[in-house]
mmCIF file of C-alpha atoms in Angstrom:
data_model
loop_
_atom_site.group_PDB
_atom_site.id
_atom_site.type_symbol
_atom_site.label_atom_id
_atom_site.label_comp_id
_atom_site.label_asym_id
_atom_site.label_seq_id
_atom_site.Cartn_x
_atom_site.Cartn_y
_atom_site.Cartn_z
ATOM 1 C CA MET A 21 32.100 -22.928 11.293
ATOM 2 C CA ASN A 22 33.023 -21.902 14.830
ATOM 3 C CA VAL A 23 29.614 -20.912 16.194
ATOM 4 C CA ARG A 24 30.968 -19.242 19.314
ATOM 5 C CA ALA A 25 33.278 -17.061 17.239
ATOM 6 C CA SER A 26 30.431 -16.164 14.875
ATOM 7 C CA ILE A 27 28.133 -14.800 17.566
ATOM 8 C CA GLU A 28 28.298 -11.085 18.294
ATOM 9 C CA ARG A 29 26.948 -10.240 21.736
ATOM 10 C CA GLU A 30 25.471 -6.781 21.848
ATOM 11 C CA GLY A 31 23.786 -4.643 24.482
ATOM 12 C CA GLN A 32 20.080 -3.859 24.832
ATOM 13 C CA ALA A 33 20.182 -1.482 21.864
ATOM 14 C CA GLY A 34 22.659 -3.451 19.781
ATOM 15 C CA ARG A 35 25.339 -1.764 17.723
ATOM 16 C CA ALA A 36 24.419 0.216 14.638
ATOM 17 C CA ARG A 37 24.288 -1.842 11.461
ATOM 18 C CA ARG A 38 23.314 -0.943 7.906
ATOM 19 C CA PHE A 39 20.230 -1.875 5.938
ATOM 20 C CA SER A 40 19.740 -0.458 2.449
ATOM 21 C CA GLY A 41 22.114 2.402 3.225
ATOM 22 C CA HIS A 42 20.516 3.323 6.557
ATOM 23 C CA ALA A 43 21.930 2.788 10.035
ATOM 24 C CA VAL A 44 19.727 0.525 12.158
ATOM 25 C CA GLN A 45 19.907 -0.741 15.729
ATOM 26 C CA PHE A 46 18.200 -3.971 16.732
ATOM 27 C CA ASP A 47 16.769 -3.723 20.231
ATOM 28 C CA ALA A 48 16.334 -6.708 22.540
ATOM 29 C CA SER A 49 12.653 -5.779 22.871
ATOM 30 C CA GLY A 50 12.085 -6.621 19.200
ATOM 31 C CA ALA A 51 12.028 -3.014 17.957
ATOM 32 C CA ALA A 52 14.327 -1.632 15.258
ATOM 33 C CA PHE A 53 15.566 1.955 15.462
ATOM 34 C CA PHE A 54 16.909 3.952 12.516
ATOM 35 C CA PRO A 55 18.858 6.749 14.260
ATOM 36 C CA GLU A 56 19.536 8.848 11.161
ATOM 37 C CA LEU A 57 15.809 8.857 10.353
ATOM 38 C CA GLY A 58 14.550 9.178 13.935
ATOM 39 C CA LEU A 59 12.398 6.154 13.116
ATOM 40 C CA LEU A 60 11.313 3.338 15.436
ATOM 41 C CA VAL A 61 9.731 0.231 13.904
ATOM 42 C CA VAL A 62 7.759 -2.496 15.681
ATOM 43 C CA SER A 63 5.638 -5.312 14.317
ATOM 44 C CA ASP A 64 2.827 -7.610 15.366
ATOM 45 C CA LEU A 65 1.725 -6.022 18.629
ATOM 46 C CA HIS A 66 -1.350 -8.300 18.660
ATOM 47 C CA LEU A 67 -3.051 -6.066 21.210
ATOM 48 C CA GLU A 68 -6.164 -7.480 22.881
ATOM 49 C CA ARG A 69 -5.154 -11.034 22.031
ATOM 50 C CA GLY A 70 -6.454 -12.336 25.343
ATOM 51 C CA ALA A 71 -9.776 -10.568 24.825
ATOM 52 C CA ALA A 72 -10.030 -11.954 21.287
ATOM 53 C CA HIS A 73 -9.618 -15.494 22.577
ATOM 54 C CA ALA A 74 -12.108 -14.847 25.384
ATOM 55 C CA ARG A 75 -14.718 -13.816 22.810
ATOM 56 C CA ARG A 76 -14.255 -17.269 21.302
ATOM 57 C CA GLY A 77 -14.549 -19.057 24.625
ATOM 58 C CA PHE A 78 -10.839 -19.594 25.282
ATOM 59 C CA PHE A 79 -9.789 -17.726 28.393
ATOM 60 C CA LEU A 80 -6.236 -16.465 28.796
ATOM 61 C CA PRO A 81 -4.834 -14.154 31.486
ATOM 62 C CA PRO A 82 -5.917 -10.648 30.396
ATOM 63 C CA TYR A 83 -2.525 -9.016 30.864
ATOM 64 C CA ASP A 84 -1.022 -9.219 27.378
ATOM 65 C CA THR A 85 -2.061 -5.750 26.199
ATOM 66 C CA GLY A 86 -0.833 -3.988 29.337
ATOM 67 C CA ARG A 87 2.534 -5.717 29.179
ATOM 68 C CA THR A 88 2.974 -5.022 25.484
ATOM 69 C CA LEU A 89 2.097 -1.340 25.929
ATOM 70 C CA ALA A 90 4.523 -1.072 28.856
ATOM 71 C CA ALA A 91 7.291 -2.547 26.700
ATOM 72 C CA LEU A 92 6.356 -0.188 23.869
ATOM 73 C CA ALA A 93 6.413 2.835 26.169
ATOM 74 C CA ALA A 94 9.829 1.785 27.483
ATOM 75 C CA VAL A 95 11.396 1.460 24.035
ATOM 76 C CA ILE A 96 9.905 4.804 22.953
ATOM 77 C CA THR A 97 11.388 6.424 26.067
ATOM 78 C CA ARG A 98 14.753 4.821 25.330
ATOM 79 C CA TYR A 99 15.024 6.119 21.757
ATOM 80 C CA ARG A 100 12.655 9.117 21.690
ATOM 81 C CA PRO A 101 11.838 8.701 17.990
ATOM 82 C CA ALA A 102 10.283 11.378 15.825
ATOM 83 C CA ARG A 103 8.269 8.701 14.035
ATOM 84 C CA VAL A 104 6.947 5.233 14.919
ATOM 85 C CA VAL A 105 5.838 2.625 12.393
ATOM 86 C CA SER A 106 3.806 -0.382 13.537
ATOM 87 C CA LEU A 107 3.887 -3.056 10.843
ATOM 88 C CA GLY A 108 0.434 -4.584 11.095
ATOM 89 C CA ASP A 109 -1.422 -7.063 13.253
ATOM 90 C CA ASN A 110 -1.552 -4.160 15.640
ATOM 91 C CA PHE A 111 -4.656 -5.815 17.102
ATOM 92 C CA HIS A 112 -5.322 -9.525 17.246
ATOM 93 C CA ASP A 113 -8.670 -9.245 15.474
ATOM 94 C CA ARG A 114 -10.926 -6.795 13.656
ATOM 95 C CA VAL A 115 -12.804 -5.630 16.755
ATOM 96 C CA GLY A 116 -9.855 -5.273 19.133
ATOM 97 C CA ALA A 117 -9.473 -1.521 18.631
ATOM 98 C CA ARG A 118 -13.186 -0.938 19.139
ATOM 99 C CA GLU A 119 -13.532 -3.217 22.182
ATOM 100 C CA MET A 120 -10.361 -2.081 23.958
ATOM 101 C CA PRO A 121 -11.076 -0.761 27.476
ATOM 102 C CA ALA A 122 -11.160 3.034 27.655
ATOM 103 C CA ASP A 123 -8.174 3.393 29.985
ATOM 104 C CA THR A 124 -6.042 1.119 27.812
ATOM 105 C CA ARG A 125 -7.085 3.014 24.714
ATOM 106 C CA GLU A 126 -6.052 6.275 26.377
ATOM 107 C CA LYS A 127 -2.598 4.869 27.149
ATOM 108 C CA LEU A 128 -2.105 3.809 23.552
ATOM 109 C CA ALA A 129 -3.460 7.092 22.206
ATOM 110 C CA SER A 130 -1.068 9.054 24.428
ATOM 111 C CA LEU A 131 1.879 7.136 22.975
ATOM 112 C CA ALA A 132 0.658 7.723 19.429
ATOM 113 C CA GLN A 133 0.131 11.446 20.011
ATOM 114 C CA ASP A 134 3.720 12.100 21.024
ATOM 115 C CA CYS A 135 5.201 11.486 17.555
ATOM 116 C CA ASP A 136 4.289 10.901 13.923
ATOM 117 C CA TRP A 137 2.676 7.474 14.117
ATOM 118 C CA VAL A 138 2.155 5.229 11.101
ATOM 119 C CA TRP A 139 -0.083 2.166 11.360
ATOM 120 C CA ILE A 140 0.225 -0.550 8.708
ATOM 121 C CA ASN A 141 -2.811 -2.785 8.301
ATOM 122 C CA GLY A 142 -2.259 -6.504 8.876
ATOM 123 C CA ASN A 143 -4.128 -9.682 8.064
ATOM 124 C CA HIS A 144 -5.571 -9.797 11.595
ATOM 125 C CA ASP A 145 -6.714 -6.165 11.513
ATOM 126 C CA PRO A 146 -7.272 -5.133 7.871
ATOM 127 C CA ASP A 147 -9.815 -2.453 8.801
ATOM 128 C CA GLY A 148 -7.413 -0.124 10.591
ATOM 129 C CA VAL A 149 -7.106 0.920 14.228
ATOM 130 C CA GLY A 150 -10.492 2.351 15.093
ATOM 131 C CA GLY A 151 -9.692 6.049 15.027
ATOM 132 C CA LEU A 152 -6.524 6.001 17.119
ATOM 133 C CA PRO A 153 -4.109 8.876 16.435
ATOM 134 C CA GLY A 154 -1.830 8.394 13.465
ATOM 135 C CA ARG A 155 -1.909 7.626 9.766
ATOM 136 C CA VAL A 156 -3.042 4.263 8.388
ATOM 137 C CA PHE A 157 -1.710 2.515 5.270
ATOM 138 C CA ASP A 158 -1.636 -0.911 3.683
ATOM 139 C CA VAL A 159 1.867 -0.139 2.395
ATOM 140 C CA TRP A 160 3.983 2.926 3.196
ATOM 141 C CA THR A 161 7.219 4.145 1.633
ATOM 142 C CA PHE A 162 9.757 6.441 3.276
ATOM 143 C CA GLU A 163 13.358 7.297 2.419
ATOM 144 C CA GLY A 164 13.621 4.473 -0.110
ATOM 145 C CA LEU A 165 12.182 1.874 2.289
ATOM 146 C CA THR A 166 8.886 0.048 1.832
ATOM 147 C CA PHE A 167 6.991 -0.821 5.013
ATOM 148 C CA CYS A 168 4.355 -3.556 4.832
ATOM 149 C CA HIS A 169 2.925 -6.319 6.968
ATOM 150 C CA GLU A 170 3.456 -9.430 4.864
ATOM 151 C CA PRO A 171 6.607 -9.970 2.796
ATOM 152 C CA THR A 172 6.078 -9.315 -0.901
ATOM 153 C CA ARG A 173 7.916 -9.844 -4.177
ATOM 154 C CA ARG A 174 8.117 -6.137 -5.024
ATOM 155 C CA ALA A 175 11.480 -4.689 -5.969
ATOM 156 C CA GLY A 176 13.493 -2.603 -3.538
ATOM 157 C CA ALA A 177 14.241 -2.611 0.161
ATOM 158 C CA GLU A 178 11.379 -3.927 2.275
ATOM 159 C CA ILE A 179 10.699 -3.954 6.018
ATOM 160 C CA CYS A 180 7.987 -6.357 7.133
ATOM 161 C CA GLY A 181 6.723 -8.657 9.874
ATOM 162 C CA HIS A 182 3.884 -11.202 9.842
ATOM 163 C CA LEU A 183 5.831 -14.465 10.134
ATOM 164 C CA HIS A 184 7.183 -13.921 13.675
ATOM 165 C CA PRO A 185 10.687 -15.151 12.768
ATOM 166 C CA SER A 186 12.675 -17.142 15.282
ATOM 167 C CA ALA A 187 15.984 -18.959 15.117
ATOM 168 C CA VAL A 188 17.224 -22.168 16.688
ATOM 169 C CA LEU A 189 20.904 -22.229 17.537
ATOM 170 C CA HIS A 190 22.213 -25.781 17.781
ATOM 171 C CA ARG A 191 25.164 -26.404 20.043
ATOM 172 C CA PRO A 192 26.601 -29.636 21.432
ATOM 173 C CA GLY A 193 24.139 -31.123 23.883
ATOM 174 C CA LYS A 194 21.470 -28.442 23.575
ATOM 175 C CA SER A 195 19.682 -25.976 21.357
ATOM 176 C CA VAL A 196 18.400 -22.460 22.000
ATOM 177 C CA ARG A 197 15.320 -21.002 20.294
ATOM 178 C CA ARG A 198 14.702 -17.244 20.320
ATOM 179 C CA PRO A 199 12.678 -14.673 18.362
ATOM 180 C CA CYS A 200 14.903 -12.837 15.920
ATOM 181 C CA PHE A 201 15.333 -10.169 13.304
ATOM 182 C CA ALA A 202 16.210 -11.588 9.891
ATOM 183 C CA ALA A 203 17.929 -9.445 7.269
ATOM 184 C CA ASP A 204 19.668 -9.803 3.947
ATOM 185 C CA GLU A 205 20.479 -7.031 1.480
ATOM 186 C CA LEU A 206 16.844 -6.395 0.444
ATOM 187 C CA ARG A 207 14.536 -7.487 3.240
ATOM 188 C CA LEU A 208 14.412 -6.868 6.976
ATOM 189 C CA MET A 209 11.840 -8.914 8.869
ATOM 190 C CA LEU A 210 11.007 -8.055 12.471
ATOM 191 C CA PRO A 211 9.986 -10.434 15.242
ATOM 192 C CA ALA A 212 6.618 -9.958 16.888
ATOM 193 C CA PHE A 213 6.757 -7.257 19.557
ATOM 194 C CA ALA A 214 3.819 -8.762 21.468
ATOM 195 C CA THR A 215 4.754 -10.182 24.846
ATOM 196 C CA THR A 216 2.889 -13.363 23.827
ATOM 197 C CA ARG A 217 4.827 -13.456 20.576
ATOM 198 C CA GLY A 218 5.792 -17.040 19.754
ATOM 199 C CA GLY A 219 7.876 -17.586 16.646
ATOM 200 C CA LEU A 220 8.306 -19.557 13.428
ATOM 201 C CA ASP A 221 11.672 -21.169 12.697
ATOM 202 C CA LEU A 222 13.506 -19.476 9.828
ATOM 203 C CA ARG A 223 13.982 -22.916 8.282
ATOM 204 C CA HIS A 224 10.208 -23.339 7.876
ATOM 205 C CA ARG A 225 8.990 -23.519 4.289
ATOM 206 C CA ALA A 226 7.042 -20.269 4.822
ATOM 207 C CA PHE A 227 10.392 -18.444 4.511
ATOM 208 C CA SER A 228 11.355 -20.212 1.295
ATOM 209 C CA GLY A 229 12.580 -17.751 -1.320
ATOM 210 C CA LEU A 230 12.245 -14.701 0.927
ATOM 211 C CA PHE A 231 15.932 -14.304 1.751
ATOM 212 C CA ASN A 232 19.284 -14.818 0.111
ATOM 213 C CA ARG A 233 20.562 -17.302 2.662
ATOM 214 C CA LYS A 234 24.179 -16.634 1.736
ATOM 215 C CA LEU A 235 23.681 -13.035 2.876
ATOM 216 C CA LEU A 236 21.116 -13.678 5.606
ATOM 217 C CA ASN A 237 22.030 -12.512 9.099
ATOM 218 C CA VAL A 238 20.105 -13.382 12.228
ATOM 219 C CA HIS A 239 19.797 -11.148 15.287
ATOM 220 C CA MET A 240 18.432 -13.239 18.149
ATOM 221 C CA LEU A 241 16.709 -11.621 21.126
ATOM 222 C CA GLY A 242 18.122 -12.378 24.536
ATOM 223 C CA PRO A 243 16.639 -11.194 27.836
ATOM 224 C CA ASP A 244 18.719 -8.006 27.777
ATOM 225 C CA ARG A 245 20.822 -8.086 24.618
ATOM 226 C CA VAL A 246 20.909 -9.086 20.957
ATOM 227 C CA TYR A 247 23.016 -11.952 19.609
ATOM 228 C CA SER A 248 23.962 -11.588 15.952
ATOM 229 C CA LEU A 249 25.320 -14.262 13.648
ATOM 230 C CA PRO A 250 25.120 -15.451 10.039
ATOM 231 C CA PHE A 251 22.247 -17.792 9.239
ATOM 232 C CA ALA A 252 24.801 -20.414 8.210
ATOM 233 C CA ALA A 253 26.200 -20.459 11.757
ATOM 234 C CA LEU A 254 22.946 -21.711 13.274
ATOM 235 C CA GLY A 255 23.853 -25.307 12.494
ATOM 236 C CA CYS A 256 21.641 -28.044 11.109
#
């Protein structure tokens, strides 16, 4: 397969694609926007990650939450959604929402007050978001779509996060690894939105059985655009 010919280079917002009958744009920030639904989806914010590690004696620069919130504010300004869904691991641990500094909490609350905000509980933060504005669910359904943190085996179209998908594109003499969206006909998995996101290669056994690889498309995040290609074009 000609890898260069397979790659579609898109702008910051990406071109509109379809998932389960709905138009969706994959943003280079890691957010997905459904224009017909006025719906913006992010996953794995991992707010207060630095503070969580500090509580355990591992000190990281304490800037992760501010940078993630700035990126979130920017993508909300870009799309002006009527509704935002955050797909779990909103905070890095159970106490992150409670221990968040007051000024940071106010910034997050102001974002959540401007639209209908839906929080999905994750494995890092199963107890919710400490009274922040918005509605809280373990699983939420809307317009035929199921929103959850971890991928499941339930029937129907599912939008999830949790695994922080990334893709490695092999080319002669080098390889490129980037966070990515992964989508087949039934499941759309988002990359982590956190600025300290990391990523797990789509070839890892954790993804086994989650996607129809013949129909799997990968949308890799570049610094200012999205690069889309079939999973098969990634190379060995």
